[in-house]
Coordinates of C-alpha atoms in Angstrom, one line a residue:
M90 CA 53.4 -82.8 108.8
D91 CA 54.6 -86.3 109.7
S92 CA 56.8 -89.3 107.6
K93 CA 53.2 -90.4 106.1
D94 CA 52.3 -87.2 105.0
I95 CA 55.9 -86.5 103.3
D96 CA 55.7 -90.1 101.4
D97 CA 52.0 -88.9 100.7
I98 CA 53.5 -86.0 98.7
K99 CA 56.3 -88.4 97.0
E100 CA 54.2 -90.8 95.6
K101 CA 51.3 -88.4 94.1
L102 CA 54.5 -85.5 93.0
P103 CA 55.1 -87.5 89.7
A104 CA 51.3 -88.3 88.9
V105 CA 50.6 -83.7 89.9
I106 CA 54.5 -82.8 87.8
K107 CA 52.7 -84.2 84.2
C108 CA 49.2 -83.4 84.9
G109 CA 50.5 -79.5 85.3
I110 CA 53.3 -79.9 81.9
R111 CA 49.9 -81.0 80.3
S112 CA 48.1 -78.1 81.5
L113 CA 51.0 -75.5 80.4
A114 CA 51.6 -77.2 76.9
A115 CA 47.9 -76.2 76.4
S116 CA 48.0 -72.9 77.5
F117 CA 50.9 -71.8 74.4
P118 CA 51.8 -73.5 71.3
G119 CA 55.6 -73.4 72.9
A120 CA 54.9 -75.2 75.7
A121 CA 54.4 -78.8 73.6
S122 CA 58.1 -78.5 73.1
L123 CA 59.2 -78.2 77.0
A124 CA 56.4 -81.3 77.5
T125 CA 58.2 -83.6 74.8
A126 CA 61.6 -82.5 76.6
W127 CA 60.1 -83.1 80.1
S128 CA 58.5 -86.8 79.3
E129 CA 61.5 -87.7 77.4
W130 CA 63.7 -86.7 80.7
D131 CA 61.4 -88.2 82.9
S132 CA 61.0 -91.6 81.4
E133 CA 64.3 -92.2 79.8
K134 CA 66.9 -89.3 79.9
R135 CA 67.3 -90.0 84.1
F136 CA 67.2 -94.1 83.4
N137 CA 70.4 -93.7 81.4
Y138 CA 72.1 -91.3 83.2
V139 CA 71.8 -93.5 86.2
K140 CA 73.1 -96.0 83.9
G141 CA 75.6 -94.5 82.2
F142 CA 77.0 -93.5 86.5
F143 CA 76.9 -97.0 87.3
E144 CA 79.0 -97.8 83.7
L145 CA 81.3 -95.1 84.8
T146 CA 82.0 -96.5 88.7
T147 CA 82.7 -99.5 86.9
Q148 CA 85.4 -98.3 84.3
L149 CA 87.2 -95.9 86.9
F150 CA 87.0 -98.5 89.9
E151 CA 90.7 -99.5 89.9
E152 CA 91.8 -96.6 89.8
F153 CA 90.5 -97.2 94.0
D154 CA 90.6 -100.8 93.9
E155 CA 93.0 -101.6 96.7
R156 CA 92.3 -98.8 99.0
I157 CA 88.1 -100.2 98.5
K158 CA 89.3 -103.6 99.6
E159 CA 90.3 -102.9 102.9
Q160 CA 87.0 -100.7 103.6
E161 CA 85.2 -104.6 104.0
T162 CA 83.5 -103.2 107.5
Y163 CA 82.3 -99.9 105.8
L164 CA 80.7 -101.3 102.7
A165 CA 78.7 -103.6 104.4
S166 CA 77.6 -100.3 107.0
E167 CA 74.3 -98.7 106.8
E168 CA 76.2 -95.8 105.9
A169 CA 77.7 -96.9 102.4
P170 CA 74.2 -96.7 100.7
H171 CA 73.1 -94.4 102.2
L172 CA 76.0 -92.4 100.4
L173 CA 75.1 -94.2 96.8
S174 CA 71.2 -92.8 97.6
L175 CA 72.7 -89.4 97.8
V176 CA 74.7 -89.6 94.4
I177 CA 72.0 -91.1 92.3
E178 CA 69.8 -88.1 93.2
K179 CA 72.1 -86.2 91.8
V180 CA 73.1 -88.1 88.9
Q181 CA 70.0 -88.5 87.9
R182 CA 68.6 -85.0 87.2
E183 CA 72.7 -83.8 85.8
H184 CA 72.3 -83.5 82.2
R185 CA 76.2 -82.5 81.8
E186 CA 78.5 -86.2 81.3
E187 CA 81.6 -84.6 82.9
K188 CA 79.8 -83.1 85.8
R189 CA 78.5 -87.3 86.3
K190 CA 82.1 -88.9 86.2
R191 CA 82.6 -86.4 88.8
F192 CA 80.3 -87.4 90.9
A193 CA 81.4 -91.3 90.2
K194 CA 85.4 -90.3 91.5
F195 CA 83.3 -88.2 94.3
F196 CA 81.5 -91.8 95.7
L197 CA 84.2 -93.6 94.8
E198 CA 87.0 -91.8 96.8
G199 CA 83.8 -91.5 99.5
L200 CA 83.9 -95.9 99.9
A201 CA 88.0 -95.4 99.5
V202 CA 88.1 -93.0 102.9
G203 CA 85.3 -95.6 104.6
D204 CA 85.0 -94.0 107.7
K205 CA 87.9 -91.6 107.9
V206 CA 85.9 -88.7 106.8
S207 CA 82.0 -88.5 108.1
F208 CA 79.2 -88.6 106.6
D209 CA 78.9 -85.5 107.2
E210 CA 81.5 -84.0 106.0
K211 CA 80.9 -85.9 102.6
R212 CA 77.9 -84.8 102.0
Y213 CA 78.7 -81.1 102.6
F214 CA 81.4 -82.3 99.7
L215 CA 78.9 -83.8 97.1
E216 CA 76.9 -80.4 98.1
L217 CA 79.5 -78.5 97.1
L218 CA 80.2 -80.2 94.1
D219 CA 76.6 -80.0 92.6
E220 CA 77.1 -76.1 93.1
L221 CA 80.4 -76.1 90.7
N222 CA 80.9 -75.9 87.4
N223 CA 83.4 -76.7 85.0
F224 CA 84.3 -73.4 84.8
D225 CA 84.8 -73.0 88.6
F226 CA 86.9 -76.1 88.5
K227 CA 89.3 -74.4 86.3
I228 CA 90.2 -71.7 88.0
L229 CA 90.5 -74.0 91.1
Q230 CA 92.8 -75.4 88.7
D231 CA 94.8 -72.3 87.6
I232 CA 95.3 -71.5 91.2
F233 CA 96.5 -74.7 92.5
A234 CA 99.1 -74.7 89.6
A235 CA 100.2 -71.3 90.4
N236 CA 99.9 -71.8 94.1
K237 CA 98.8 -68.2 94.1
L238 CA 97.4 -65.9 91.4
K239 CA 96.3 -62.4 90.5
V240 CA 92.9 -61.9 88.8
A241 CA 94.8 -59.8 86.1
N242 CA 97.2 -62.1 85.2
I243 CA 94.1 -64.8 84.3
K244 CA 93.1 -64.2 80.4
D245 CA 90.9 -64.8 78.1
I246 CA 87.5 -64.8 80.5
E247 CA 85.5 -61.5 80.7
L248 CA 86.3 -60.3 84.2
D249 CA 82.4 -59.9 85.0
E250 CA 81.9 -63.4 84.6
L251 CA 85.5 -64.1 86.6
V252 CA 84.7 -62.0 89.7
V253 CA 80.8 -64.2 90.3
C254 CA 83.2 -67.3 90.6
L255 CA 86.0 -66.1 92.6
S256 CA 83.1 -64.8 94.9
K257 CA 81.5 -68.3 94.6
L258 CA 84.7 -70.0 95.6
S259 CA 85.5 -67.5 98.3
S260 CA 82.6 -67.9 100.0
K261 CA 82.9 -72.1 99.7
G262 CA 86.0 -71.8 102.0
L263 CA 87.5 -72.8 98.6
I264 CA 89.8 -70.1 97.9
A265 CA 91.4 -66.7 99.9
E266 CA 92.7 -63.6 99.3
T267 CA 96.1 -63.1 100.5
S268 CA 98.5 -60.5 99.1
G269 CA 100.9 -60.1 96.0
Y270 CA 103.7 -58.3 94.2
E271 CA 105.5 -57.6 90.8
L272 CA 107.5 -55.3 89.9
A273 CA 105.9 -53.9 86.8
D274 CA 102.5 -53.5 88.0
V275 CA 101.2 -52.2 85.0
D276 CA 97.7 -53.9 84.8
S277 CA 96.9 -53.0 88.4
I278 CA 96.8 -49.0 87.6
L279 CA 94.7 -49.4 84.1
I280 CA 91.4 -47.3 83.5
V281 CA 88.9 -48.8 81.7
G282 CA 85.7 -45.9 81.0
D283 CA 83.7 -45.7 84.2
K284 CA 84.7 -49.3 85.5
R285 CA 87.8 -47.6 86.7
D286 CA 86.8 -48.6 90.5
W287 CA 85.6 -52.1 90.9
Y288 CA 87.6 -53.3 87.4
N289 CA 90.9 -52.3 88.8
V290 CA 90.3 -53.2 92.3
W291 CA 89.4 -56.7 91.2
R292 CA 92.4 -56.9 88.7
K293 CA 94.7 -56.0 91.3
K294 CA 93.3 -59.0 94.1
W295 CA 95.2 -62.4 94.2
F296 CA 94.0 -65.4 95.7
E297 CA 94.9 -68.9 96.9
L298 CA 93.4 -72.1 97.8

């Protein structure tokens, strides 16, 4: 498949999606709501997400102003608009405002560092940012604030949810398991029904950035 074929597919895709949504809506009553939601997202929300992104970057620009002014050569390069196009691709399908704000900060930071950070690294971190949710960021902040943190000391969060989060962050290389101890380590010997093995193994784990 050459670039012309790919361009043809991209050009025809919106029509294929609309036709598919209409067909689905005709199949059962509940799908009509999906069709309405898709139409609203496709025609209005994506536009508003991107518009809001530029409004955010304008509001946040002062934080990065001096550093970005030093990157005239980078701003005139082909890489800068390419980076913007990748960020916008993420922004237009992100329904969470807080996440879109993170994308805006990422883009401005990407301009501010210029070519000190390679384009491949920036693209990697953009994909990483796209995958992480607010809960992931909260756990990262908690670990950062504590230097290293024991799982049993992370309160008010279901352990099942926490294990998924820590496993994700660890697989991305953002945190690492480490050693730690407490003088009165009562939590590490708790027995909770048939959860004893995996439950206590995880509660005894420590993580650091």
